[in-house]
mmCIF file of C-alpha atoms in Angstrom:
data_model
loop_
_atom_site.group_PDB
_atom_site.id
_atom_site.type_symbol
_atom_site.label_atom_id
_atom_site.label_comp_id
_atom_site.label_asym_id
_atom_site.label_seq_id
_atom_site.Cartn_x
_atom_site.Cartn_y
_atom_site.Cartn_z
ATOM 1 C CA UNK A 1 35.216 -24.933 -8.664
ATOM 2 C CA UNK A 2 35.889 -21.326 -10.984
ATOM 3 C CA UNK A 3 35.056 -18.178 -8.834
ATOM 4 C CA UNK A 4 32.038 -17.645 -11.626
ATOM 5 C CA UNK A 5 30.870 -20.796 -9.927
ATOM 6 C CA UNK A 6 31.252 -19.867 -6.622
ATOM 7 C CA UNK A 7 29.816 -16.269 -7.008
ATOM 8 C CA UNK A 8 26.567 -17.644 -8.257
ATOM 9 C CA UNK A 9 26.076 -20.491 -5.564
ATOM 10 C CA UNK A 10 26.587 -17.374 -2.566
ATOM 11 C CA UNK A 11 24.426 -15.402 -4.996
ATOM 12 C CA UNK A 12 21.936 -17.358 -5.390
ATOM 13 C CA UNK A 13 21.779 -18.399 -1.512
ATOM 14 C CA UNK A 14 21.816 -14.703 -0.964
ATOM 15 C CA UNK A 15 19.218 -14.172 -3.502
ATOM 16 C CA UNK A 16 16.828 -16.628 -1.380
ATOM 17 C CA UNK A 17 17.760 -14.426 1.687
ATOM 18 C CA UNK A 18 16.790 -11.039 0.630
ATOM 19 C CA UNK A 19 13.260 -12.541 -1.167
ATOM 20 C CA UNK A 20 12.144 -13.535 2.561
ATOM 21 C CA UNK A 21 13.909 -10.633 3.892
ATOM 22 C CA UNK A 22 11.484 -8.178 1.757
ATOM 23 C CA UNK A 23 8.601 -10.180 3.347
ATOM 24 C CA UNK A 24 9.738 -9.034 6.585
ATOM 25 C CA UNK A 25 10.584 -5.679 5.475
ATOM 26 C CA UNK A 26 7.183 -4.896 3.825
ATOM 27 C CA UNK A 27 5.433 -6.077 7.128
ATOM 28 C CA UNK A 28 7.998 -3.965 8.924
ATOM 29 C CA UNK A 29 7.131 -0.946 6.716
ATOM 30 C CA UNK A 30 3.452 -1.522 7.089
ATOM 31 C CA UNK A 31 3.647 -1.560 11.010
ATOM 32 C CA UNK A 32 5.510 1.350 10.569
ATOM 33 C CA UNK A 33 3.185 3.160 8.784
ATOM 34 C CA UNK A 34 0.458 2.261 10.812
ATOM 35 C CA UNK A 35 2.302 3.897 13.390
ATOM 36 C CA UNK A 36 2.543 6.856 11.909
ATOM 37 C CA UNK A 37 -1.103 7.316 11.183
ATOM 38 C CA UNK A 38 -2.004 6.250 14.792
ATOM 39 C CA UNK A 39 0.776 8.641 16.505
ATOM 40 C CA UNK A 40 -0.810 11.481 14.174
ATOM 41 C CA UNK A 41 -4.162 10.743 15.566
ATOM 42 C CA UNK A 42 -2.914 10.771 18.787
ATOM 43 C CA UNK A 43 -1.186 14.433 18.215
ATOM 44 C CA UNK A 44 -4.516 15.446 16.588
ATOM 45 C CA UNK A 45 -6.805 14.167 19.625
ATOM 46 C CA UNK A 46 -4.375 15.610 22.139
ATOM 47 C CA UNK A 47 -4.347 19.089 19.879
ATOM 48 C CA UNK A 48 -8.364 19.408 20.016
ATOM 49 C CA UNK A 49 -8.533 18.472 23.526
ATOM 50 C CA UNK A 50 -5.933 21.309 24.611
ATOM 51 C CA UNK A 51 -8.093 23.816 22.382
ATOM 52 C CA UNK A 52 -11.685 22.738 24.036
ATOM 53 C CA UNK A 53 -10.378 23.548 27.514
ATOM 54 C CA UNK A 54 -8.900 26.773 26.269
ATOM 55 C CA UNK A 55 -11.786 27.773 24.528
ATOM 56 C CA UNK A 56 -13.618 27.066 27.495
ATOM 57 C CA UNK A 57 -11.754 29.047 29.792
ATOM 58 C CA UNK A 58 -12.199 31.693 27.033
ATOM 59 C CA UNK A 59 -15.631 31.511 27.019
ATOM 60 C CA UNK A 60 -15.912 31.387 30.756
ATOM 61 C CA UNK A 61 -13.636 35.029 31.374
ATOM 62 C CA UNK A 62 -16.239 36.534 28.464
ATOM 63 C CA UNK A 63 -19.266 35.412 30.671
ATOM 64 C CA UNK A 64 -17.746 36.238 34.208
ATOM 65 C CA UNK A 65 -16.965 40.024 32.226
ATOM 66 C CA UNK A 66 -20.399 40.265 30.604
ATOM 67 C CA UNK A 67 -21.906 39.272 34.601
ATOM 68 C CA UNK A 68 -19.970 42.289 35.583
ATOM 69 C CA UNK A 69 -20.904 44.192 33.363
ATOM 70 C CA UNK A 70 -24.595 43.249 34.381
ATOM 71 C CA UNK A 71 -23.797 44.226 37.837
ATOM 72 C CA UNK A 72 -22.513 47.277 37.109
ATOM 73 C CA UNK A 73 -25.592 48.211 34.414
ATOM 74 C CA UNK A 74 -28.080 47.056 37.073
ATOM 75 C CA UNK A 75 -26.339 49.541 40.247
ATOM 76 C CA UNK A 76 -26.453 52.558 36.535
ATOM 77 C CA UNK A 77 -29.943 51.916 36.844
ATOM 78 C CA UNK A 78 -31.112 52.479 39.786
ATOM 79 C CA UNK A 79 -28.846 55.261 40.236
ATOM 80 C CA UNK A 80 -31.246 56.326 37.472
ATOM 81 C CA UNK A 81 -34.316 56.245 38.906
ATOM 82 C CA UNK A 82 -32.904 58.760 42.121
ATOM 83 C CA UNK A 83 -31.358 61.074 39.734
ATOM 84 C CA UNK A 84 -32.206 64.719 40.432
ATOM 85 C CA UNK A 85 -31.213 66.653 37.131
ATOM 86 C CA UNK A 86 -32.124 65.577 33.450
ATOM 87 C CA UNK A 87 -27.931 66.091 33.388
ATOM 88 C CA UNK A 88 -27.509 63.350 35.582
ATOM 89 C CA UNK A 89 -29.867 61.219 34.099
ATOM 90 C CA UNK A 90 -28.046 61.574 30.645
ATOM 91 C CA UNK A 91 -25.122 60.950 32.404
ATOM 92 C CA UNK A 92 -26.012 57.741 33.595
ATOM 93 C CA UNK A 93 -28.073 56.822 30.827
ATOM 94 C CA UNK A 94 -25.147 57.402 28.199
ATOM 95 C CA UNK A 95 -22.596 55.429 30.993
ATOM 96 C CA UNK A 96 -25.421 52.775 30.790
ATOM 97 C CA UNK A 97 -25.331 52.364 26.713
ATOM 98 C CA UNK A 98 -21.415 51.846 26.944
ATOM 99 C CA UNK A 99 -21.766 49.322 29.635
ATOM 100 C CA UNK A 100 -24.226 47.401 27.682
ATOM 101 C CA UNK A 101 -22.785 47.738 24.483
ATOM 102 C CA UNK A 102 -19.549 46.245 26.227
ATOM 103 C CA UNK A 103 -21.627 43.987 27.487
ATOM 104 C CA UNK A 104 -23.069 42.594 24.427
ATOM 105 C CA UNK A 105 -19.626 41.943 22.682
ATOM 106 C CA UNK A 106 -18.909 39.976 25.512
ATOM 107 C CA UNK A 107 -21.551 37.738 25.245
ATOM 108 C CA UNK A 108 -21.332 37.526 21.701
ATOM 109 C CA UNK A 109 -17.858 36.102 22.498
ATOM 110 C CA UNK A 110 -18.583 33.817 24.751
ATOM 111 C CA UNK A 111 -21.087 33.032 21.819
ATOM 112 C CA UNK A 112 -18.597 32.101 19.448
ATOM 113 C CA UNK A 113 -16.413 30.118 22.232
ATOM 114 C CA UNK A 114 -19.219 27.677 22.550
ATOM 115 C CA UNK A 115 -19.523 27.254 18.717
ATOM 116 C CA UNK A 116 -16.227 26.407 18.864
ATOM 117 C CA UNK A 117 -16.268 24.285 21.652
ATOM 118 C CA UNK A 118 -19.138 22.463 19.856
ATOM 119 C CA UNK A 119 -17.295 21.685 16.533
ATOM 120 C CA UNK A 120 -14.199 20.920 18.324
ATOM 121 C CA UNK A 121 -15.732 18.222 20.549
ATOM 122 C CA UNK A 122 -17.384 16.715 17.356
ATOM 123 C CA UNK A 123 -13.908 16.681 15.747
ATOM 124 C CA UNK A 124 -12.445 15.054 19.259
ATOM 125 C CA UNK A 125 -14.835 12.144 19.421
ATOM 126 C CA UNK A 126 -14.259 11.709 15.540
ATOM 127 C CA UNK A 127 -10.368 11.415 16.047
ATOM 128 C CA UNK A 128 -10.659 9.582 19.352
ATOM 129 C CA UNK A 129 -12.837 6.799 17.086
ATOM 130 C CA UNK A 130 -10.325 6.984 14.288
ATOM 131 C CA UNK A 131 -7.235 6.806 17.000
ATOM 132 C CA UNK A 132 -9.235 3.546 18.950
ATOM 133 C CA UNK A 133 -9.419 1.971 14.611
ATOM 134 C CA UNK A 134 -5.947 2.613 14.222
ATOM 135 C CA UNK A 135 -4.868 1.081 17.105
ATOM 136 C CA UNK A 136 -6.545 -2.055 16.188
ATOM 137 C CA UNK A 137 -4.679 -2.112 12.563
ATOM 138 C CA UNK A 138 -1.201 -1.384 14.747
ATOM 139 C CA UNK A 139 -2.318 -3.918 16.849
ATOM 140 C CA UNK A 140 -3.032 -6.419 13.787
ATOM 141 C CA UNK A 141 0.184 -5.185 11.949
ATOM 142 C CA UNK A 142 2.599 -6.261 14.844
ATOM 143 C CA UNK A 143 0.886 -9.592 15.066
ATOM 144 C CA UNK A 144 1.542 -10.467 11.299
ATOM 145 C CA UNK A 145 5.143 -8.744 11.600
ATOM 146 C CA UNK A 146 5.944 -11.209 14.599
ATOM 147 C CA UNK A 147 3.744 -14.239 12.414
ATOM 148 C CA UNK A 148 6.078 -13.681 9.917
ATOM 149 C CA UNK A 149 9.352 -13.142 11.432
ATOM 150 C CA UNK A 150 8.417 -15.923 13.383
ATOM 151 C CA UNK A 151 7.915 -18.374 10.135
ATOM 152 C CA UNK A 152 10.902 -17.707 8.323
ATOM 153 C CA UNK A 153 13.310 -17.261 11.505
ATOM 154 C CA UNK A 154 14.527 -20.755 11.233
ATOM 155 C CA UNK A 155 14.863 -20.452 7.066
ATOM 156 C CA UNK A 156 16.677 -17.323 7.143
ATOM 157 C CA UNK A 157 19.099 -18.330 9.913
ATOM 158 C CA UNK A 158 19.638 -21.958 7.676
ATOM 159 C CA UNK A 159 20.763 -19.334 4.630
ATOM 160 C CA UNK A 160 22.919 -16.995 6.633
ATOM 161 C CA UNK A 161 25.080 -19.960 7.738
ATOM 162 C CA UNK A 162 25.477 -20.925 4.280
ATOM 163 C CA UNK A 163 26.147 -17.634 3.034
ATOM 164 C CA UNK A 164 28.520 -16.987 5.914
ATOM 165 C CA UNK A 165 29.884 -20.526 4.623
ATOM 166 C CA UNK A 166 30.095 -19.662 1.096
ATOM 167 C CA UNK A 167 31.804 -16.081 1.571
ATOM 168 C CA UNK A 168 34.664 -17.500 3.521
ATOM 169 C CA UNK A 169 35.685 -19.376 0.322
ATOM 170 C CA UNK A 170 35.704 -16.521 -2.475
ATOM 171 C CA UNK A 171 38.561 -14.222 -2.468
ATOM 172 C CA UNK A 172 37.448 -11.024 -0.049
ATOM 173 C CA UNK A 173 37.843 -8.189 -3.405
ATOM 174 C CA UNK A 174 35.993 -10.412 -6.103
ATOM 175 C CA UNK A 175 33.051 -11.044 -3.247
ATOM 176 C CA UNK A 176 32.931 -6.987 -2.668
ATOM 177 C CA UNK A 177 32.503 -6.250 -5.905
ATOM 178 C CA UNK A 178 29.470 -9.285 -5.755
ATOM 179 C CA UNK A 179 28.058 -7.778 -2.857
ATOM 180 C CA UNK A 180 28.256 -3.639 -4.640
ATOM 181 C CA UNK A 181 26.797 -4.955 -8.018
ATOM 182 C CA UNK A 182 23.963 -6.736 -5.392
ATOM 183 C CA UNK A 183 23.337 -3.942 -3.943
ATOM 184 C CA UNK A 184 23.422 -1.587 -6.891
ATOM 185 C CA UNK A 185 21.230 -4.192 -9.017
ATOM 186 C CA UNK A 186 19.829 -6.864 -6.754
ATOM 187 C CA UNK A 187 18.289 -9.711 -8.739
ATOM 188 C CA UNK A 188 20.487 -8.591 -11.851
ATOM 189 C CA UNK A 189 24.068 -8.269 -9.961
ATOM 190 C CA UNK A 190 24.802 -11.833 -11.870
ATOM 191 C CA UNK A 191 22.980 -12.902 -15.716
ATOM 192 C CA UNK A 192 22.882 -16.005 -17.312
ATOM 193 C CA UNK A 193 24.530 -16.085 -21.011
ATOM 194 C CA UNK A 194 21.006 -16.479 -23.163
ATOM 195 C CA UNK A 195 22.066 -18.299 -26.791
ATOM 196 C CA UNK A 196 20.124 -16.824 -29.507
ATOM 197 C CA UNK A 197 21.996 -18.785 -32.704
ATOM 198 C CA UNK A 198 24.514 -21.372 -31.815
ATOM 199 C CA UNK A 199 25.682 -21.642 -35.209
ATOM 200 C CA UNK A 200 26.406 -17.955 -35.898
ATOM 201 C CA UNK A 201 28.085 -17.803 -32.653
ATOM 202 C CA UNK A 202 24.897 -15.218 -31.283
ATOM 203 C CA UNK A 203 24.700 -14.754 -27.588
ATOM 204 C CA UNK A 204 23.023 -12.100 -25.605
ATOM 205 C CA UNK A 205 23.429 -10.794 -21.769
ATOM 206 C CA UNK A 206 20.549 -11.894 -20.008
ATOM 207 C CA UNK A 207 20.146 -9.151 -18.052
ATOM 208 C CA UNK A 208 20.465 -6.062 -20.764
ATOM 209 C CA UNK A 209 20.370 -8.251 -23.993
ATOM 210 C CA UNK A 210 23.737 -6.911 -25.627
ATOM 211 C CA UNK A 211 25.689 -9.119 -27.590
ATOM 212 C CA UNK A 212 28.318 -11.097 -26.421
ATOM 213 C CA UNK A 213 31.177 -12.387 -28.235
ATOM 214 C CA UNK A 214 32.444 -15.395 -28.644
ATOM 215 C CA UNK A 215 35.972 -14.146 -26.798
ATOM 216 C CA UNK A 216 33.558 -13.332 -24.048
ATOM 217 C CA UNK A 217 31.803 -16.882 -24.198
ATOM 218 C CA UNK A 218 35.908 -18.690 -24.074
ATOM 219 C CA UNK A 219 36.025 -16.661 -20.521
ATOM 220 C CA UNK A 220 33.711 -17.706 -19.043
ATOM 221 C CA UNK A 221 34.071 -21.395 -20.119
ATOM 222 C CA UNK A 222 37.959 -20.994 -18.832
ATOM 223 C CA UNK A 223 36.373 -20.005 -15.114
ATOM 224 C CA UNK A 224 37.331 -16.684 -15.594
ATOM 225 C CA UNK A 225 35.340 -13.531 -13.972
ATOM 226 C CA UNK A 226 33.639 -11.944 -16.391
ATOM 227 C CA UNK A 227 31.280 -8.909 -16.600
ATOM 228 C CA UNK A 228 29.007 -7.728 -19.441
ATOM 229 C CA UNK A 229 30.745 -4.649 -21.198
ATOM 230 C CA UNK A 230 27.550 -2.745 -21.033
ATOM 231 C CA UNK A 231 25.630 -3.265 -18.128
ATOM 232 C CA UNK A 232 28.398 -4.273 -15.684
ATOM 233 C CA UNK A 233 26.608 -7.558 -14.307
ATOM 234 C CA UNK A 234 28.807 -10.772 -13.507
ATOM 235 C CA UNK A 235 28.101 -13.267 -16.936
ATOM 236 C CA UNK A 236 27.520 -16.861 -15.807
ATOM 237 C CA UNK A 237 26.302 -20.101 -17.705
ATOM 238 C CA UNK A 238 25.187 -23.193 -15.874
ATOM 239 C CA UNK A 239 26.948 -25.826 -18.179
ATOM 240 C CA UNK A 240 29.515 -24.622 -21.109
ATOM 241 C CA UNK A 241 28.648 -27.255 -23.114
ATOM 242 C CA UNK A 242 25.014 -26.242 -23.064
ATOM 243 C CA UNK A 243 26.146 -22.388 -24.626
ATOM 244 C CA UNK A 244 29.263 -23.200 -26.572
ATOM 245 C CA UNK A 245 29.885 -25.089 -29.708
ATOM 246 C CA UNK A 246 33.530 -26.898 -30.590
ATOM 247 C CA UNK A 247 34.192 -23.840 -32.824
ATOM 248 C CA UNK A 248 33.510 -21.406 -30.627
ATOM 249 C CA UNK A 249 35.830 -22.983 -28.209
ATOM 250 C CA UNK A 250 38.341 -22.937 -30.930
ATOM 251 C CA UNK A 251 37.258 -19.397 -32.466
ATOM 252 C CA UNK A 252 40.340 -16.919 -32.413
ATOM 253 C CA UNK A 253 40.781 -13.695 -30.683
ATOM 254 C CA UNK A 254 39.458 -11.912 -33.329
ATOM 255 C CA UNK A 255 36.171 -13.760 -32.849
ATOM 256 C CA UNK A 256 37.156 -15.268 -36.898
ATOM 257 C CA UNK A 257 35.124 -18.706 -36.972
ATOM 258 C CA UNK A 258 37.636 -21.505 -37.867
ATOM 259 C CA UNK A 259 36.905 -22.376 -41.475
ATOM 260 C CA UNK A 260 37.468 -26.400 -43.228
ATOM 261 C CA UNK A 261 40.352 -25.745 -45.956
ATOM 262 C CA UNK A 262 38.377 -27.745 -48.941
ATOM 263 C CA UNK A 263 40.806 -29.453 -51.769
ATOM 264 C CA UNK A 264 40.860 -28.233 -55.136
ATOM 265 C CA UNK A 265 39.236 -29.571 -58.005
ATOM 266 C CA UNK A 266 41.679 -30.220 -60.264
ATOM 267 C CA UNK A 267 44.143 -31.758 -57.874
ATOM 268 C CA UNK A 268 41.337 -34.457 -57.224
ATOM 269 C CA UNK A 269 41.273 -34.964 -61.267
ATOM 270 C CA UNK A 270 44.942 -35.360 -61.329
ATOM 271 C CA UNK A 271 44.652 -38.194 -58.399
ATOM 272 C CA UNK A 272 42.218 -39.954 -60.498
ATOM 273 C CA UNK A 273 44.502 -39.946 -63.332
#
C-alpha cells in the first residue's frame, strides 16, 4: 500500500471522528452557553438583592433622622407657646423652619428609597423567573450533552482504535504534516484528482480547482506524496486507471503527449510499385 493510500484511509477514519466529535462539541458549546446566561442571572439577582437591602437601610436612617427631627420640632414648639419676648419667639420660630425644612428633605429621601426599592424588587422577581427558566434550559442542555456523548461513546472509541491503528503504520513526519494540513483545512487537508477531459490530459484539484498536470497525475499513480502546488492539500485518486489514460502514463516530463509517427505517402506508392 503507497503512503497516498494510507494517508487517506487514517484520513478518512479521522474524518468520521471529528464529524461526531462536532456533535459533541456543539452540545458542549450550547451547555456552555447556557451557563453563561444562567450564571449572569444569578450575578444580576444577587446584584438587585444586595441593592434592596441597602436601599432599605437607606431609607430607614432618612426616616429614623426625619423622626428626630419631629421630636426636636415638636419640644421648638412648645418652647413656643411659653416664650416671653417676640425675640424669643422668632428665635424659635426661625430654629423651627430649619428643623422642618431638614426635615422635609429627609423624608423626601426616604421617598425616593422606597421608589427604588419598588422598581428594584420588580426587577428581582423578573430575574429570579428568568434565572428559575434558565436553569431548566441548563438543565435540558446537560441531558442532551450526556444523550449524546452517551450515543456515540462506543462509535468514537471503535474509530480512535483504528486511527491509533492506522497512525502506527505511516512514517511519523509524512503523518504530521497530515495531521497540520487537518488542522489548518479540515475536510480539505486531502482532494480527490477531479478529470475534466481525459483526452486533453485536463485535470483539476478538487479542493481549489487548479490544473494539474499530467507530471503531477504520473506521481501520484507511482504512490508518491503529492500536494497541489496552489492550495497545499495532499492529491489522491481512488483508482489510477479511473483518472489516467495509457498516454498520460507514458507522457514525458515536459507534459509533451506521445504522438503516432505516420508513414509517408510516397514511400507507400513506391511499396506498391
Amino acid at each position: 500500500m503507497t503512503v497516498t493510500a494510507q494517508l487517506l484511509k487514517f484520513f478518512r477514519v479521522d474524518q468520521q471522528l471529528r464529524g461526531l466529535q462536532t456533535r459533541l462539541t456543539a452540545a458542549d458549546e450550547f451547555l456552555a452557553e447556557q451557563e453563561r446566561q444562567h450564571g449572569d442571572l444569578e450575578a444580576k439577582h444577587t446584584k438587585l438583592a444586595t441593592s434592596v437591602r441597602q436601599a432599605k437601610a437607606a431609607q430607614q436612617a432618612a426616616e429614623t433622622e426625619a423622626a428626630a427631627l419631629e421630636t426636636k420640632m415638636a419640644s421648638l414648639r412648645e418652647q413656643m407657646n411659653v416664650a416671653r419676648t417676640n425675640k424669643d419667639y422668632s428665635a424659635f420660630l426661625s430654629e423651627l423652619n430649619a428643623l422642618k425644612a431638614r426635615k422635609d428633605e429627609f423624608e423626601k429621601t426616604a421617598i425616593g428609597h422606597m421608589e427604588q426599592i419598588e422598581s428594584m424588587t420588580k426587577q428581582q422577581g423578573e430575574a429570579e423567573t428568568a434565572k428559575a427558566e434558565r436553569h431548566g434550559m441548563v438543565h435540558k442542555a446537560k441531558g442532551d450533552r450526556t444523550a449524546k456523548a452517551t450515543e456515540i461513546k462506543d462509535r468514537v472509541d471503535e474509530l480512535k482504535g483504528q486511527r491509533e491503528a492506522l497512525a502506527k503504520e505511516i512514517p511519523a513526519d509524512t503523518l504530521k504534516l497530515l495531521n497540520e494540513l487537518i488542522h489548518k483545512r479540515g475536510d480539505e487537508a486531502m482532494a480527490h484528482v477531479e478529470e475534466l477531459d481525459r483526452r486533453n490530459h485536463e485535470w483539476t484539484c478538487g479542493s481549489c480547482n487548479m490544473a494539474v498536470t499530467v507530471q503531477v497525475i504520473n506521481m501520484i499513480t507511482q504512490g508518491r506524496l503529492t500536494r497541489c502546488t496552489n492550495c497545499g492539500c495532499i492529491l489522491f485518486t481512488e483508482n489510477p486507471d479511473d483518472v489516467v489514460s495509457k498516454k498520460a502514463k507514458k507522457a514525458d516530463d515536459d507534459d509533451v503527449p506521445a504522438k503516432r509517427v505516420k508513414k509517408p505517402k510516397a514511400a507507400t506508392k513506391e511499396a506498391k510499385v
